[in-house]
Amino acid sequence: MPFVIGTDEAGYAPNLGPLVVSATAWSTPRSDFDFYSELSAEVHCSIVDGDPRLVIADSKTAYHAGGSIDRLESAVLALLATYAKSPERISDLLQHVCGPAMAIPTWYEWHCDRLPIAAPRDGIQRHRDMLANGFADKALKLERIAARLVFPVEFNQLVDVHGNKASVLSAITLQLIGELLETSNEDCVIVCDRHGGRARYAPLVQQFLTGDWLQVQEESAARSRYSWSNAGRNFEIQFLVHGESFLPTAVASMTAKYLREIMMAGWNGFWLRHDSELRPTAGYPGDAKRFLHDVRPLLLRLGIDKPAIWRSR
């Protein structure tokens, strides 16, 4: 069964909080499997009142700043439950998608470590059952949802190594893809949302995914596409503008945003415990500087250095 991977990120622009890179891996019945068409009875990619299907779309469609994370949460937890035990705690979720070795800085503190946070539990179960039936009917399987959380200290170190944050994003994404590729022996198609304005990825793909000859299929304003073969397997990777139109990439987008929102809730929870008058932040430029100024006395009192929480790029 052909293997399909989709990737996306959340938190590329902010100065505070983690960069989150997510990937989803699927076993499909054929190489030209059209996810949205085949699963049209179970999912859709727009917000329609009263539609019982699960929304799987670009995270910018499913979530708006300051709103509820219920759509993100419903999708991520329902999809996760199709192949694994549904996590009951934030810590369980993070361990599942990021691995047990992940360390979270101490300045992330949740008021409640229970899941779900916003979505109704019975709704998640209903969507899980719909998805499981649809996947079985179409011989489709979600193999894994995986993610990397890159906190400021590591992020700044990687910027020093790679020279810019665009290359950091590409390196982390390709490393995560490489880990997922090791879980299958099948041919693989990989679709990534394009990394900023970068159009040429061949050296990075060759460095992180293959030491073999790499064929450049296309490098245009809309798409960069590469292919290679290794050990009898054929691979293709694409970096697309609006890559979230591809369902596995949309799931990665929603997962990354969901994890980022959870982390920022924990971040604000920590600081508000020490000063209830603080105004929370999403960590984006501008407001991040305001927040850093407001917590400066706390940094001194708690012995936290600015580089431990502030991204250099």
Short mmCIF file of the C-alpha atoms (twelve columns), coordinates in Angstrom:
data_MODEL
# 
_entry.id   MODEL 
# 
loop_
_atom_site.group_PDB 
_atom_site.id 
_atom_site.type_symbol 
_atom_site.label_atom_id 
_atom_site.label_alt_id 
_atom_site.label_comp_id 
_atom_site.label_asym_id 
_atom_site.label_seq_id 
_atom_site.Cartn_x 
_atom_site.Cartn_y 
_atom_site.Cartn_z 
_atom_site.pdbx_PDB_model_num 
ATOM 1   C CA . MET A 1   0.000   0.000  0.000   1 
ATOM 2   C CA . PRO A 2   1.538   3.355  -0.999  1 
ATOM 3   C CA . PHE A 3   2.704   5.473  1.933   1 
ATOM 4   C CA . VAL A 4   1.668   9.149  2.092   1 
ATOM 5   C CA . ILE A 5   3.045   11.860 4.383   1 
ATOM 6   C CA . GLY A 6   1.773   15.412 4.867   1 
ATOM 7   C CA . THR A 7   3.558   18.125 6.877   1 
ATOM 8   C CA . ASP A 8   2.957   21.662 8.106   1 
ATOM 9   C CA . GLU A 9   3.950   24.005 10.913  1 
ATOM 10  C CA . ALA A 10  2.555   26.512 13.399  1 
ATOM 11  C CA . GLY A 11  4.448   29.218 15.237  1 
ATOM 12  C CA . TYR A 12  7.029   30.044 12.573  1 
ATOM 13  C CA . ALA A 13  6.641   33.824 12.995  1 
ATOM 14  C CA . PRO A 14  6.377   34.321 16.796  1 
ATOM 15  C CA . ASN A 15  9.184   35.303 19.144  1 
ATOM 16  C CA . LEU A 16  7.683   33.483 22.134  1 
ATOM 17  C CA . GLY A 17  6.640   29.869 22.495  1 
ATOM 18  C CA . PRO A 18  7.620   26.857 20.402  1 
ATOM 19  C CA . LEU A 19  7.804   26.305 16.698  1 
ATOM 20  C CA . VAL A 20  5.617   23.246 16.103  1 
ATOM 21  C CA . VAL A 21  6.196   21.021 13.079  1 
ATOM 22  C CA . SER A 22  3.727   18.201 12.504  1 
ATOM 23  C CA . ALA A 23  3.481   15.295 10.078  1 
ATOM 24  C CA . THR A 24  0.869   12.650 9.376   1 
ATOM 25  C CA . ALA A 25  1.595   9.264  7.788   1 
ATOM 26  C CA . TRP A 26  -0.992  7.175  5.934   1 
ATOM 27  C CA . SER A 27  -1.210  3.825  4.184   1 
ATOM 28  C CA . THR A 28  -3.381  4.201  1.095   1 
ATOM 29  C CA . PRO A 29  -4.897  1.647  -1.304  1 
ATOM 30  C CA . ARG A 30  -3.371  3.303  -4.383  1 
ATOM 31  C CA . SER A 31  -0.988  6.107  -5.309  1 
ATOM 32  C CA . ASP A 32  -3.697  8.405  -6.742  1 
ATOM 33  C CA . PHE A 33  -6.005  8.128  -3.713  1 
ATOM 34  C CA . ASP A 34  -8.111  11.326 -3.486  1 
ATOM 35  C CA . PHE A 35  -8.656  11.794 0.252   1 
ATOM 36  C CA . TYR A 36  -11.375 14.439 0.200   1 
ATOM 37  C CA . SER A 37  -13.337 12.740 -2.560  1 
ATOM 38  C CA . GLU A 38  -13.076 9.251  -1.089  1 
ATOM 39  C CA . LEU A 39  -13.961 10.459 2.422   1 
ATOM 40  C CA . SER A 40  -16.661 12.940 1.394   1 
ATOM 41  C CA . ALA A 41  -19.239 11.193 3.614   1 
ATOM 42  C CA . GLU A 42  -17.060 11.652 6.721   1 
ATOM 43  C CA . VAL A 43  -15.106 14.918 6.288   1 
ATOM 44  C CA . HIS A 44  -15.262 18.275 4.564   1 
ATOM 45  C CA . CYS A 45  -12.939 21.267 4.273   1 
ATOM 46  C CA . SER A 46  -15.243 24.217 4.992   1 
ATOM 47  C CA . ILE A 47  -17.369 25.481 7.880   1 
ATOM 48  C CA . VAL A 48  -21.028 24.682 7.247   1 
ATOM 49  C CA . ASP A 49  -23.524 25.062 10.096  1 
ATOM 50  C CA . GLY A 50  -25.355 21.841 10.820  1 
ATOM 51  C CA . ASP A 51  -23.044 19.631 8.773   1 
ATOM 52  C CA . PRO A 52  -22.319 16.533 10.880  1 
ATOM 53  C CA . ARG A 53  -19.078 15.729 9.073   1 
ATOM 54  C CA . LEU A 54  -15.677 16.441 10.606  1 
ATOM 55  C CA . VAL A 55  -13.909 19.604 9.468   1 
ATOM 56  C CA . ILE A 56  -10.417 18.853 8.171   1 
ATOM 57  C CA . ALA A 57  -8.881  21.943 6.602   1 
ATOM 58  C CA . ASP A 58  -6.112  24.477 6.833   1 
ATOM 59  C CA . SER A 59  -5.876  25.515 10.478  1 
ATOM 60  C CA . LYS A 60  -6.599  29.117 9.427   1 
ATOM 61  C CA . THR A 61  -10.012 27.917 8.247   1 
ATOM 62  C CA . ALA A 62  -10.741 25.816 11.326  1 
ATOM 63  C CA . TYR A 63  -9.470  28.290 13.926  1 
ATOM 64  C CA . HIS A 64  -9.380  32.058 14.357  1 
ATOM 65  C CA . ALA A 65  -7.255  33.851 16.943  1 
ATOM 66  C CA . GLY A 66  -9.128  34.311 20.183  1 
ATOM 67  C CA . GLY A 67  -11.770 31.748 19.245  1 
ATOM 68  C CA . SER A 68  -12.402 28.228 20.471  1 
ATOM 69  C CA . ILE A 69  -10.046 25.392 19.591  1 
ATOM 70  C CA . ASP A 70  -12.964 22.958 19.456  1 
ATOM 71  C CA . ARG A 71  -12.687 22.221 15.711  1 
ATOM 72  C CA . LEU A 72  -8.936  21.684 15.956  1 
ATOM 73  C CA . GLU A 73  -9.378  19.471 18.977  1 
ATOM 74  C CA . SER A 74  -12.226 17.434 17.469  1 
ATOM 75  C CA . ALA A 75  -10.194 16.657 14.365  1 
ATOM 76  C CA . VAL A 76  -6.908  15.851 16.090  1 
ATOM 77  C CA . LEU A 77  -8.329  13.713 18.878  1 
ATOM 78  C CA . ALA A 78  -10.815 11.879 16.641  1 
ATOM 79  C CA . LEU A 79  -8.136  11.070 14.082  1 
ATOM 80  C CA . LEU A 80  -5.666  10.015 16.752  1 
ATOM 81  C CA . ALA A 81  -8.265  7.683  18.250  1 
ATOM 82  C CA . THR A 82  -8.577  5.773  14.954  1 
ATOM 83  C CA . TYR A 83  -5.227  4.087  15.603  1 
ATOM 84  C CA . ALA A 84  -4.268  4.714  19.257  1 
ATOM 85  C CA . LYS A 85  -5.797  5.066  22.681  1 
ATOM 86  C CA . SER A 86  -7.386  8.481  22.989  1 
ATOM 87  C CA . PRO A 87  -5.244  10.589 25.371  1 
ATOM 88  C CA . GLU A 88  -7.001  11.811 28.502  1 
ATOM 89  C CA . ARG A 89  -4.308  14.306 29.491  1 
ATOM 90  C CA . ILE A 90  -2.295  16.975 27.686  1 
ATOM 91  C CA . SER A 91  0.879   15.283 28.903  1 
ATOM 92  C CA . ASP A 92  -0.241  11.973 27.325  1 
ATOM 93  C CA . LEU A 93  -0.979  13.698 24.014  1 
ATOM 94  C CA . LEU A 94  2.404   15.415 23.933  1 
ATOM 95  C CA . GLN A 95  4.209   12.198 24.783  1 
ATOM 96  C CA . HIS A 96  2.364   10.326 22.032  1 
ATOM 97  C CA . VAL A 97  2.963   12.775 19.186  1 
ATOM 98  C CA . CYS A 98  6.413   14.012 20.251  1 
ATOM 99  C CA . GLY A 99  7.902   10.951 21.937  1 
ATOM 100 C CA . PRO A 100 8.800   10.266 25.582  1 
ATOM 101 C CA . ALA A 101 12.185  12.012 25.319  1 
ATOM 102 C CA . MET A 102 10.683  15.467 24.771  1 
ATOM 103 C CA . ALA A 103 11.395  17.911 27.592  1 
ATOM 104 C CA . ILE A 104 9.076   20.872 28.223  1 
ATOM 105 C CA . PRO A 105 10.490  23.991 29.918  1 
ATOM 106 C CA . THR A 106 9.128   24.677 33.368  1 
ATOM 107 C CA . TRP A 107 7.344   27.871 32.304  1 
ATOM 108 C CA . TYR A 108 4.419   25.994 30.763  1 
ATOM 109 C CA . GLU A 109 1.722   25.382 33.331  1 
ATOM 110 C CA . TRP A 110 -1.819  24.287 32.524  1 
ATOM 111 C CA . HIS A 111 -4.729  25.119 34.775  1 
ATOM 112 C CA . CYS A 112 -6.070  21.641 33.999  1 
ATOM 113 C CA . ASP A 113 -4.222  18.737 32.388  1 
ATOM 114 C CA . ARG A 114 -7.387  17.037 31.186  1 
ATOM 115 C CA . LEU A 115 -8.541  16.415 27.606  1 
ATOM 116 C CA . PRO A 116 -10.649 17.359 25.792  1 
ATOM 117 C CA . ILE A 117 -10.355 21.066 26.536  1 
ATOM 118 C CA . ALA A 118 -13.093 22.554 24.360  1 
ATOM 119 C CA . ALA A 119 -14.694 19.888 22.165  1 
ATOM 120 C CA . PRO A 120 -17.474 17.643 23.522  1 
ATOM 121 C CA . ARG A 121 -16.241 14.149 24.297  1 
ATOM 122 C CA . ASP A 122 -19.258 12.473 22.713  1 
ATOM 123 C CA . GLY A 123 -18.729 14.491 19.523  1 
ATOM 124 C CA . ILE A 124 -15.118 13.346 19.311  1 
ATOM 125 C CA . GLN A 125 -16.216 9.736  19.753  1 
ATOM 126 C CA . ARG A 126 -18.883 10.115 17.077  1 
ATOM 127 C CA . HIS A 127 -16.350 11.522 14.617  1 
ATOM 128 C CA . ARG A 128 -13.886 8.799  15.537  1 
ATOM 129 C CA . ASP A 129 -16.464 6.115  14.723  1 
ATOM 130 C CA . MET A 130 -17.367 7.798  11.416  1 
ATOM 131 C CA . LEU A 131 -13.712 8.015  10.443  1 
ATOM 132 C CA . ALA A 132 -12.968 4.436  11.445  1 
ATOM 133 C CA . ASN A 133 -15.831 3.164  9.296   1 
ATOM 134 C CA . GLY A 134 -14.834 5.348  6.370   1 
ATOM 135 C CA . PHE A 135 -11.197 4.297  6.598   1 
ATOM 136 C CA . ALA A 136 -12.177 0.624  6.687   1 
ATOM 137 C CA . ASP A 137 -14.470 0.994  3.670   1 
ATOM 138 C CA . LYS A 138 -11.704 2.666  1.637   1 
ATOM 139 C CA . ALA A 139 -8.809  0.458  2.849   1 
ATOM 140 C CA . LEU A 140 -7.167  3.584  4.279   1 
ATOM 141 C CA . LYS A 141 -5.165  3.759  7.504   1 
ATOM 142 C CA . LEU A 142 -3.771  6.669  9.450   1 
ATOM 143 C CA . GLU A 143 -0.488  5.233  10.686  1 
ATOM 144 C CA . ARG A 144 0.858   8.081  12.805  1 
ATOM 145 C CA . ILE A 145 0.504   11.703 13.841  1 
ATOM 146 C CA . ALA A 146 3.900   13.041 14.870  1 
ATOM 147 C CA . ALA A 147 5.254   16.426 15.881  1 
ATOM 148 C CA . ARG A 148 8.353   18.306 16.988  1 
ATOM 149 C CA . LEU A 149 8.204   21.156 19.490  1 
ATOM 150 C CA . VAL A 150 11.206  23.442 19.127  1 
ATOM 151 C CA . PHE A 151 11.584  25.810 22.061  1 
ATOM 152 C CA . PRO A 152 13.594  29.068 21.889  1 
ATOM 153 C CA . VAL A 153 16.918  27.754 23.229  1 
ATOM 154 C CA . GLU A 154 17.064  24.956 20.643  1 
ATOM 155 C CA . PHE A 155 15.577  27.204 17.954  1 
ATOM 156 C CA . ASN A 156 18.299  29.814 18.452  1 
ATOM 157 C CA . GLN A 157 20.996  27.142 18.376  1 
ATOM 158 C CA . LEU A 158 19.611  25.778 15.116  1 
ATOM 159 C CA . VAL A 159 19.514  29.274 13.588  1 
ATOM 160 C CA . ASP A 160 23.216  29.599 14.396  1 
ATOM 161 C CA . VAL A 161 23.871  26.237 12.709  1 
ATOM 162 C CA . HIS A 162 21.723  26.710 9.601   1 
ATOM 163 C CA . GLY A 163 22.048  30.479 9.165   1 
ATOM 164 C CA . ASN A 164 18.352  31.402 8.978   1 
ATOM 165 C CA . LYS A 165 15.007  30.250 10.325  1 
ATOM 166 C CA . ALA A 166 13.685  29.104 6.936   1 
ATOM 167 C CA . SER A 167 16.443  26.500 6.798   1 
ATOM 168 C CA . VAL A 168 15.691  25.549 10.402  1 
ATOM 169 C CA . LEU A 169 12.061  24.850 9.467   1 
ATOM 170 C CA . SER A 170 13.106  22.785 6.451   1 
ATOM 171 C CA . ALA A 171 15.670  20.801 8.431   1 
ATOM 172 C CA . ILE A 172 13.235  19.943 11.232  1 
ATOM 173 C CA . THR A 173 10.498  19.021 8.743   1 
ATOM 174 C CA . LEU A 174 12.778  16.751 6.723   1 
ATOM 175 C CA . GLN A 175 14.150  15.077 9.854   1 
ATOM 176 C CA . LEU A 176 10.594  14.318 10.975  1 
ATOM 177 C CA . ILE A 177 9.779   12.933 7.520   1 
ATOM 178 C CA . GLY A 178 12.890  10.771 7.675   1 
ATOM 179 C CA . GLU A 179 11.751  9.237  10.949  1 
ATOM 180 C CA . LEU A 180 8.355   8.369  9.471   1 
ATOM 181 C CA . LEU A 181 9.876   6.909  6.318   1 
ATOM 182 C CA . GLU A 182 11.658  4.342  8.464   1 
ATOM 183 C CA . THR A 183 8.285   2.918  9.528   1 
ATOM 184 C CA . SER A 184 7.342   1.740  6.012   1 
ATOM 185 C CA . ASN A 185 8.841   -0.270 3.164   1 
ATOM 186 C CA . GLU A 186 6.463   1.090  0.518   1 
ATOM 187 C CA . ASP A 187 6.783   3.762  -2.141  1 
ATOM 188 C CA . CYS A 188 6.055   7.175  -0.660  1 
ATOM 189 C CA . VAL A 189 4.534   10.513 -1.669  1 
ATOM 190 C CA . ILE A 190 5.232   13.479 0.633   1 
ATOM 191 C CA . VAL A 191 3.381   16.802 0.487   1 
ATOM 192 C CA . CYS A 192 4.622   19.769 2.515   1 
ATOM 193 C CA . ASP A 193 3.175   23.227 2.757   1 
ATOM 194 C CA . ARG A 194 5.800   25.516 1.201   1 
ATOM 195 C CA . HIS A 195 8.363   26.922 3.644   1 
ATOM 196 C CA . GLY A 196 8.059   30.680 3.370   1 
ATOM 197 C CA . GLY A 197 9.277   31.975 0.010   1 
ATOM 198 C CA . ARG A 198 11.795  29.188 -0.572  1 
ATOM 199 C CA . ALA A 199 11.493  27.574 -4.026  1 
ATOM 200 C CA . ARG A 200 14.581  25.320 -4.124  1 
ATOM 201 C CA . TYR A 201 14.860  22.408 -1.716  1 
ATOM 202 C CA . ALA A 202 17.039  19.886 -3.559  1 
ATOM 203 C CA . PRO A 203 20.192  20.265 -1.390  1 
ATOM 204 C CA . LEU A 204 18.170  19.963 1.820   1 
ATOM 205 C CA . VAL A 205 16.188  16.951 0.594   1 
ATOM 206 C CA . GLN A 206 19.393  15.256 -0.471  1 
ATOM 207 C CA . GLN A 207 21.077  16.050 2.840   1 
ATOM 208 C CA . PHE A 208 18.302  14.806 5.123   1 
ATOM 209 C CA . LEU A 209 16.415  12.162 3.140   1 
ATOM 210 C CA . THR A 210 18.687  10.584 0.564   1 
ATOM 211 C CA . GLY A 211 22.324  10.382 -0.328  1 
ATOM 212 C CA . ASP A 212 21.351  9.077  -3.752  1 
ATOM 213 C CA . TRP A 213 20.753  10.929 -6.981  1 
ATOM 214 C CA . LEU A 214 17.810  13.349 -6.772  1 
ATOM 215 C CA . GLN A 215 15.687  14.304 -9.778  1 
ATOM 216 C CA . VAL A 216 14.335  17.864 -9.860  1 
ATOM 217 C CA . GLN A 217 10.882  17.538 -11.435 1 
ATOM 218 C CA . GLU A 218 9.668   21.102 -10.990 1 
ATOM 219 C CA . GLU A 219 10.617  24.339 -9.260  1 
ATOM 220 C CA . SER A 220 7.953   26.953 -9.929  1 
ATOM 221 C CA . ALA A 221 6.110   29.711 -8.090  1 
ATOM 222 C CA . ALA A 222 3.420   27.244 -7.039  1 
ATOM 223 C CA . ARG A 223 5.271   23.978 -6.508  1 
ATOM 224 C CA . SER A 224 8.687   22.419 -5.988  1 
ATOM 225 C CA . ARG A 225 8.763   18.681 -6.719  1 
ATOM 226 C CA . TYR A 226 11.575  16.109 -6.457  1 
ATOM 227 C CA . SER A 227 11.877  12.344 -6.848  1 
ATOM 228 C CA . TRP A 228 14.412  9.637  -6.084  1 
ATOM 229 C CA . SER A 229 14.712  5.884  -5.603  1 
ATOM 230 C CA . ASN A 230 16.401  3.965  -2.832  1 
ATOM 231 C CA . ALA A 231 16.499  0.254  -1.928  1 
ATOM 232 C CA . GLY A 232 13.765  -0.557 -4.406  1 
ATOM 233 C CA . ARG A 233 11.448  2.199  -3.155  1 
ATOM 234 C CA . ASN A 234 10.304  5.235  -5.142  1 
ATOM 235 C CA . PHE A 235 9.877   8.592  -3.424  1 
ATOM 236 C CA . GLU A 236 8.370   11.920 -4.403  1 
ATOM 237 C CA . ILE A 237 8.280   15.073 -2.282  1 
ATOM 238 C CA . GLN A 238 6.396   18.265 -3.087  1 
ATOM 239 C CA . PHE A 239 6.454   21.679 -1.444  1 
ATOM 240 C CA . LEU A 240 3.190   23.366 -2.383  1 
ATOM 241 C CA . VAL A 241 1.733   26.815 -1.986  1 
ATOM 242 C CA . HIS A 242 -1.508  26.140 -0.094  1 
ATOM 243 C CA . GLY A 243 -0.374  22.597 0.560   1 
ATOM 244 C CA . GLU A 244 -3.155  22.274 3.145   1 
ATOM 245 C CA . SER A 245 -5.562  21.578 0.279   1 
ATOM 246 C CA . PHE A 246 -4.151  18.023 0.541   1 
ATOM 247 C CA . LEU A 247 -5.885  16.287 3.459   1 
ATOM 248 C CA . PRO A 248 -2.807  14.690 5.122   1 
ATOM 249 C CA . THR A 249 -1.174  18.145 5.114   1 
ATOM 250 C CA . ALA A 250 -4.364  19.759 6.443   1 
ATOM 251 C CA . VAL A 251 -4.331  17.289 9.347   1 
ATOM 252 C CA . ALA A 252 -0.707  18.240 10.014  1 
ATOM 253 C CA . SER A 253 -1.701  21.925 9.910   1 
ATOM 254 C CA . MET A 254 -4.514  21.416 12.414  1 
ATOM 255 C CA . THR A 255 -2.319  19.292 14.676  1 
ATOM 256 C CA . ALA A 256 0.494   21.838 14.716  1 
ATOM 257 C CA . LYS A 257 -1.895  24.687 15.489  1 
ATOM 258 C CA . TYR A 258 -3.698  22.695 18.179  1 
ATOM 259 C CA . LEU A 259 -0.415  21.858 19.912  1 
ATOM 260 C CA . ARG A 260 0.800   25.439 19.601  1 
ATOM 261 C CA . GLU A 261 -2.412  26.781 21.170  1 
ATOM 262 C CA . ILE A 262 -2.150  24.254 24.004  1 
ATOM 263 C CA . MET A 263 1.451   25.268 24.649  1 
ATOM 264 C CA . MET A 264 0.645   28.983 24.674  1 
ATOM 265 C CA . ALA A 265 -2.203  28.347 27.129  1 
ATOM 266 C CA . GLY A 266 0.352   26.681 29.386  1 
ATOM 267 C CA . TRP A 267 2.805   29.528 28.810  1 
ATOM 268 C CA . ASN A 268 0.286   32.202 29.795  1 
ATOM 269 C CA . GLY A 269 -0.870  30.084 32.727  1 
ATOM 270 C CA . PHE A 270 2.626   30.098 34.197  1 
ATOM 271 C CA . TRP A 271 3.120   33.867 34.011  1 
ATOM 272 C CA . LEU A 272 -0.412  34.707 35.142  1 
ATOM 273 C CA . ARG A 273 0.088   32.563 38.240  1 
ATOM 274 C CA . HIS A 274 2.926   34.898 39.189  1 
ATOM 275 C CA . ASP A 275 1.143   38.101 38.110  1 
ATOM 276 C CA . SER A 276 -2.628  37.911 37.576  1 
ATOM 277 C CA . GLU A 277 -2.655  41.415 36.072  1 
ATOM 278 C CA . LEU A 278 -0.597  40.386 33.012  1 
ATOM 279 C CA . ARG A 279 -2.271  40.479 29.629  1 
ATOM 280 C CA . PRO A 280 -1.785  37.099 27.851  1 
ATOM 281 C CA . THR A 281 0.068   36.874 24.564  1 
ATOM 282 C CA . ALA A 282 0.064   34.668 21.482  1 
ATOM 283 C CA . GLY A 283 3.789   35.378 21.113  1 
ATOM 284 C CA . TYR A 284 3.747   37.163 17.757  1 
ATOM 285 C CA . PRO A 285 6.082   40.091 16.966  1 
ATOM 286 C CA . GLY A 286 4.937   43.374 18.424  1 
ATOM 287 C CA . ASP A 287 2.858   41.941 21.223  1 
ATOM 288 C CA . ALA A 288 5.747   39.649 22.157  1 
ATOM 289 C CA . LYS A 289 7.886   42.732 22.845  1 
ATOM 290 C CA . ARG A 290 5.096   44.176 24.976  1 
ATOM 291 C CA . PHE A 291 4.844   40.933 26.941  1 
ATOM 292 C CA . LEU A 292 8.607   40.680 27.392  1 
ATOM 293 C CA . HIS A 293 8.632   44.201 28.810  1 
ATOM 294 C CA . ASP A 294 5.766   43.378 31.169  1 
ATOM 295 C CA . VAL A 295 7.408   40.219 32.552  1 
ATOM 296 C CA . ARG A 296 10.912  41.642 32.886  1 
ATOM 297 C CA . PRO A 297 10.572  42.025 36.685  1 
ATOM 298 C CA . LEU A 298 9.431   38.405 36.886  1 
ATOM 299 C CA . LEU A 299 12.388  37.238 34.813  1 
ATOM 300 C CA . LEU A 300 14.739  38.867 37.309  1 
ATOM 301 C CA . ARG A 301 12.867  37.500 40.314  1 
ATOM 302 C CA . LEU A 302 12.648  33.962 38.919  1 
ATOM 303 C CA . GLY A 303 16.185  33.905 37.540  1 
ATOM 304 C CA . ILE A 304 15.111  33.297 33.933  1 
ATOM 305 C CA . ASP A 305 17.394  34.695 31.233  1 
ATOM 306 C CA . LYS A 306 15.869  36.305 28.141  1 
ATOM 307 C CA . PRO A 307 17.557  33.832 25.704  1 
ATOM 308 C CA . ALA A 308 15.734  30.996 27.449  1 
ATOM 309 C CA . ILE A 309 12.339  32.306 26.280  1 
ATOM 310 C CA . TRP A 310 13.051  34.632 23.334  1 
ATOM 311 C CA . ARG A 311 13.669  33.539 19.760  1 
ATOM 312 C CA . SER A 312 16.415  35.442 17.991  1 
ATOM 313 C CA . ARG A 313 14.621  35.306 14.613  1 
# 
